[in-house]
Coordinates of N, CA and C in Angstrom, one line a residue:
M1 N 54.8 88.0 21.0 CA 56.2 87.8 20.7 C 56.6 86.7 22.0
Q2 N 57.5 85.4 21.8 CA 57.5 84.9 22.6 C 58.9 85.0 23.3
Q3 N 59.1 85.0 24.9 CA 60.4 85.4 25.8 C 61.3 84.5 25.1
P4 N 62.9 84.8 25.5 CA 63.8 84.1 25.2 C 63.5 83.0 26.2
T5 N 64.4 81.7 26.3 CA 64.0 80.8 27.2 C 64.8 81.5 28.7
H6 N 65.7 82.5 28.8 CA 66.3 82.5 29.8 C 65.4 83.8 30.4
C7 N 64.4 83.9 30.2 CA 63.5 85.3 30.7 C 62.2 84.8 30.8
R8 N 61.6 85.0 32.2 CA 60.6 84.7 32.6 C 59.7 85.8 33.3
T9 N 58.4 85.5 33.7 CA 57.8 86.9 34.3 C 57.5 86.5 35.6
F10 N 57.3 87.4 36.6 CA 56.7 87.1 38.1 C 55.8 88.2 38.2
E11 N 54.7 88.0 38.3 CA 53.6 89.0 38.5 C 53.9 90.2 37.8
G12 N 54.1 90.0 36.4 CA 54.1 91.0 35.3 C 55.7 91.8 35.4
H13 N 56.5 91.1 36.1 CA 57.8 91.7 36.0 C 58.7 90.6 35.4
K14 N 59.6 91.3 34.4 CA 60.5 90.2 33.7 C 61.9 89.9 34.6
V15 N 61.9 88.5 34.7 CA 62.9 88.1 35.3 C 64.0 87.5 34.7
V16 N 65.1 87.9 34.7 CA 66.6 87.4 33.9 C 67.4 86.8 34.8
G17 N 67.7 86.2 35.0 CA 68.8 85.5 36.0 C 68.3 84.8 37.0
K18 N 69.4 84.6 38.1 CA 68.8 84.1 39.8 C 68.2 85.1 40.2
M19 N 66.8 84.9 40.8 CA 66.3 85.9 41.7 C 66.0 85.4 43.0
I20 N 65.9 86.4 44.1 CA 65.8 86.2 45.3 C 64.2 86.4 45.6
F21 N 63.4 85.2 46.3 CA 61.7 85.5 46.1 C 61.5 85.2 47.8
A22 N 62.6 85.0 48.9 CA 62.0 84.9 49.9 C 63.6 84.7 50.9
E23 N 63.7 85.1 52.0 CA 64.3 84.8 53.2 C 63.8 84.3 54.5
L24 N 64.8 83.6 54.9 CA 64.0 83.1 56.6 C 64.6 84.4 57.5
A25 N 63.5 84.4 58.7 CA 63.9 85.5 59.5 C 64.1 85.1 60.8
G26 N 64.6 85.4 61.6 CA 64.8 85.3 63.1 C 65.6 84.3 63.2
H27 N 66.7 84.1 62.5 CA 67.7 83.0 62.8 C 69.1 83.6 62.8
E28 N 69.8 83.1 63.8 CA 71.1 84.3 64.0 C 72.3 83.5 63.5
N29 N 72.2 82.3 63.6 CA 73.5 81.6 63.0 C 73.0 80.7 61.8
Y30 N 73.2 80.8 60.7 CA 72.6 79.9 59.6 C 73.3 78.6 59.7
A31 N 74.6 78.2 60.0 CA 75.4 77.1 60.4 C 74.6 76.2 61.2
D32 N 74.0 76.7 62.3 CA 73.1 76.2 63.3 C 71.7 75.6 62.8
T33 N 71.4 76.3 61.7 CA 69.9 76.1 61.1 C 69.9 75.1 60.0
H34 N 71.1 75.0 59.5 CA 71.4 74.0 58.4 C 70.8 72.6 58.4
A35 N 71.3 71.9 59.4 CA 71.0 70.7 59.3 C 69.4 70.5 59.5
D36 N 68.7 71.2 60.0 CA 67.1 71.0 60.4 C 66.5 71.5 59.2
L37 N 67.1 72.5 58.4 CA 66.5 73.0 57.3 C 66.7 71.7 56.1
V38 N 67.7 71.2 56.1 CA 67.8 70.0 55.0 C 67.0 69.0 55.5
K39 N 66.6 68.7 56.6 CA 65.8 67.5 57.3 C 64.3 68.0 56.9
T40 N 63.9 69.0 57.2 CA 62.7 69.5 56.8 C 62.4 69.3 55.3
L41 N 63.1 70.0 54.5 CA 63.0 69.9 52.8 C 63.1 68.4 52.4
K42 N 64.0 67.6 53.1 CA 64.0 66.2 52.4 C 62.5 65.6 53.0
G43 N 61.9 65.8 53.8 CA 60.7 65.2 54.3 C 59.7 65.8 53.4
C44 N 59.8 66.6 52.9 CA 58.8 67.2 52.1 C 58.9 66.9 50.4
F45 N 60.3 66.8 49.6 CA 61.0 67.1 48.3 C 61.6 65.7 48.3
S46 N 61.5 65.0 47.0 CA 62.3 63.8 46.5 C 63.7 63.8 46.4
S47 N 64.0 65.3 45.7 CA 65.3 65.6 45.1 C 66.1 66.8 46.1
V48 N 66.9 66.4 46.8 CA 67.4 67.6 47.8 C 68.6 66.9 47.9
E49 N 69.7 68.4 47.4 CA 71.1 68.0 47.5 C 71.9 69.4 48.4
A50 N 72.6 69.0 49.6 CA 72.9 70.1 50.5 C 74.4 70.0 50.7
G51 N 74.6 71.2 51.1 CA 76.2 71.2 51.8 C 76.3 72.3 52.7
L52 N 77.5 72.4 53.3 CA 77.8 73.5 54.5 C 79.2 73.5 54.6
Q53 N 79.8 74.2 53.9 CA 81.3 74.9 54.0 C 81.6 76.2 53.8
G54 N 81.4 76.8 54.8 CA 81.8 78.3 54.5 C 80.3 78.9 54.5
D55 N 79.5 78.5 53.7 CA 78.0 78.9 53.3 C 77.3 77.8 53.4
S56 N 76.1 78.0 53.5 CA 74.9 77.0 53.7 C 74.4 76.9 52.0
W57 N 74.0 75.6 51.5 CA 73.5 75.7 50.4 C 72.6 74.7 49.9
I58 N 71.6 74.5 49.6 CA 70.3 73.5 49.4 C 69.8 73.5 48.1
W59 N 69.9 72.5 47.4 CA 69.0 72.6 46.3 C 67.8 71.7 46.1
I60 N 66.8 72.3 45.6 CA 65.8 71.3 45.9 C 65.2 71.3 44.2
M61 N 65.4 70.1 43.6 CA 65.1 69.9 42.2 C 63.7 69.1 42.1
D62 N 63.1 69.8 40.8 CA 61.8 69.2 40.4 C 61.6 69.3 38.9
G63 N 62.2 68.2 38.3 CA 62.4 68.1 36.7 C 63.4 69.1 36.6
A64 N 63.1 70.0 35.5 CA 63.9 71.0 35.2 C 64.1 72.1 35.9
D65 N 62.9 72.0 37.1 CA 62.9 73.4 37.9 C 63.9 73.1 39.1
K66 N 64.6 74.3 39.5 CA 65.4 74.3 40.7 C 65.3 75.3 41.6
V67 N 65.3 75.2 42.8 CA 65.2 76.3 44.0 C 66.3 75.9 44.8
A68 N 67.3 77.2 44.8 CA 68.2 77.2 46.1 C 67.8 77.8 46.8
I69 N 68.2 77.4 48.3 CA 68.0 77.9 49.3 C 69.6 78.2 50.1
D70 N 70.4 79.6 49.9 CA 71.7 79.4 50.3 C 72.0 80.7 51.1
T71 N 73.3 80.8 51.6 CA 73.6 82.1 52.4 C 74.8 82.7 51.5
F72 N 74.7 82.5 50.2 CA 75.7 83.0 49.2 C 75.8 84.6 49.3
T73 N 74.7 85.2 49.4 CA 74.7 86.5 49.4 C 74.3 87.4 50.5
S74 N 73.9 86.7 51.6 CA 73.2 87.0 52.8 C 73.7 86.2 54.0
M75 N 73.8 86.7 55.1 CA 73.8 86.0 56.5 C 72.9 84.9 56.7
T76 N 71.4 85.2 56.0 CA 70.4 84.4 56.3 C 70.1 83.7 55.0
H77 N 69.5 82.7 55.1 CA 69.0 81.7 53.8 C 68.2 82.5 53.4
Q78 N 68.4 82.2 52.1 CA 67.3 83.2 51.1 C 67.2 81.9 49.9
V79 N 65.7 82.2 49.5 CA 65.2 81.5 48.6 C 65.2 82.0 47.3
K80 N 66.1 81.1 46.2 CA 66.4 81.9 44.6 C 66.1 80.8 43.9
S81 N 65.7 81.5 42.7 CA 65.4 80.5 41.5 C 65.4 81.3 40.1
C82 N 65.9 80.6 39.1 CA 66.0 81.4 37.8 C 64.7 82.0 37.5
T83 N 63.8 81.0 37.4 CA 62.4 81.1 37.2 C 61.2 81.3 38.2
A84 N 60.3 82.0 38.2 CA 58.9 81.9 39.1 C 58.0 81.0 38.8
G85 N 57.6 80.5 39.5 CA 56.5 79.5 39.4 C 56.1 78.6 40.7
P86 N 55.2 77.8 40.4 CA 54.6 76.9 41.6 C 55.9 76.2 42.4
H87 N 57.0 75.8 41.4 CA 58.2 75.2 42.4 C 58.7 76.0 43.4
V88 N 58.9 77.6 43.1 CA 59.3 78.1 44.1 C 58.1 78.4 45.4
Q89 N 57.0 78.6 45.0 CA 56.2 78.7 45.8 C 55.9 77.2 46.7
Q90 N 55.8 76.2 46.3 CA 56.1 74.8 47.0 C 57.2 74.6 48.0
V91 N 58.1 75.4 48.0 CA 59.4 75.3 48.8 C 59.1 76.5 49.9
I92 N 58.7 77.4 49.6 CA 58.1 78.5 50.7 C 57.3 78.4 51.3
D93 N 56.0 77.3 50.9 CA 55.2 76.8 51.7 C 55.5 75.7 52.7
A94 N 56.4 75.0 52.2 CA 57.1 74.0 53.1 C 57.9 74.3 54.3
L95 N 58.6 75.7 54.3 CA 59.2 76.3 55.0 C 58.4 76.9 55.8
R96 N 57.2 77.6 55.6 CA 56.5 78.1 56.3 C 56.0 77.6 57.6
V97 N 55.8 75.8 57.2 CA 55.4 75.2 58.5 C 56.1 75.1 59.5
K98 N 57.4 75.5 59.4 CA 58.3 75.3 60.5 C 59.1 76.6 60.8
Y99 N 59.3 77.5 59.6 CA 60.0 78.7 59.8 C 59.3 80.0 59.5
N100 N 59.8 80.8 59.9 CA 59.2 82.1 59.7 C 60.0 83.1 58.5
V101 N 59.4 83.1 57.5 CA 59.6 83.3 56.1 C 59.4 84.8 55.4
R102 N 60.3 85.5 55.1 CA 59.6 86.8 54.5 C 59.6 86.7 53.1
V103 N 58.5 87.2 52.6 CA 58.6 86.6 50.8 C 58.4 88.2 50.8
F104 N 59.2 88.5 49.8 CA 59.2 89.8 48.4 C 58.2 89.9 48.0
D105 N 57.7 91.2 48.2 CA 56.8 91.8 47.0 C 57.3 91.5 45.6
E106 N 58.4 91.6 45.3 CA 58.9 91.5 44.3 C 60.2 91.0 44.3
P107 N 60.8 90.1 43.3 CA 62.0 89.2 43.6 C 63.1 90.3 43.5
L108 N 64.1 90.1 44.2 CA 65.5 90.8 44.1 C 66.2 90.1 43.1
E109 N 67.3 90.7 42.7 CA 68.2 89.9 41.7 C 69.3 89.5 42.7
A110 N 69.8 88.4 42.3 CA 71.1 87.8 43.1 C 72.2 88.0 42.4
W111 N 73.4 88.1 43.0 CA 74.3 88.2 42.3 C 75.8 87.3 42.5
D112 N 75.3 85.8 42.8 CA 76.0 84.6 42.8 C 76.2 83.7 41.8

């Protein structure tokens, strides 16, 4: 039986809605990190949108896949997506070149 389009699996776990896959560690002020994060990601991906107004948000698009990095539910930047897949891993790998990234064993549910 095929899963509904809003459902995906991540290492055998059902994923519904936006999930948190990782977060940046060791940064005290997300506003100070925002510009450098955007610059780093724009150097790795062709479609990056970002903004900083109260919270930091960055969207990385790859066709129909989207990864968000934001501070909407935390004081640290979190890596989020509605689906697990190589698009999430590519963003995490790009961040790891410059930042300390804590990847969760299982994705956490986001409430934004």
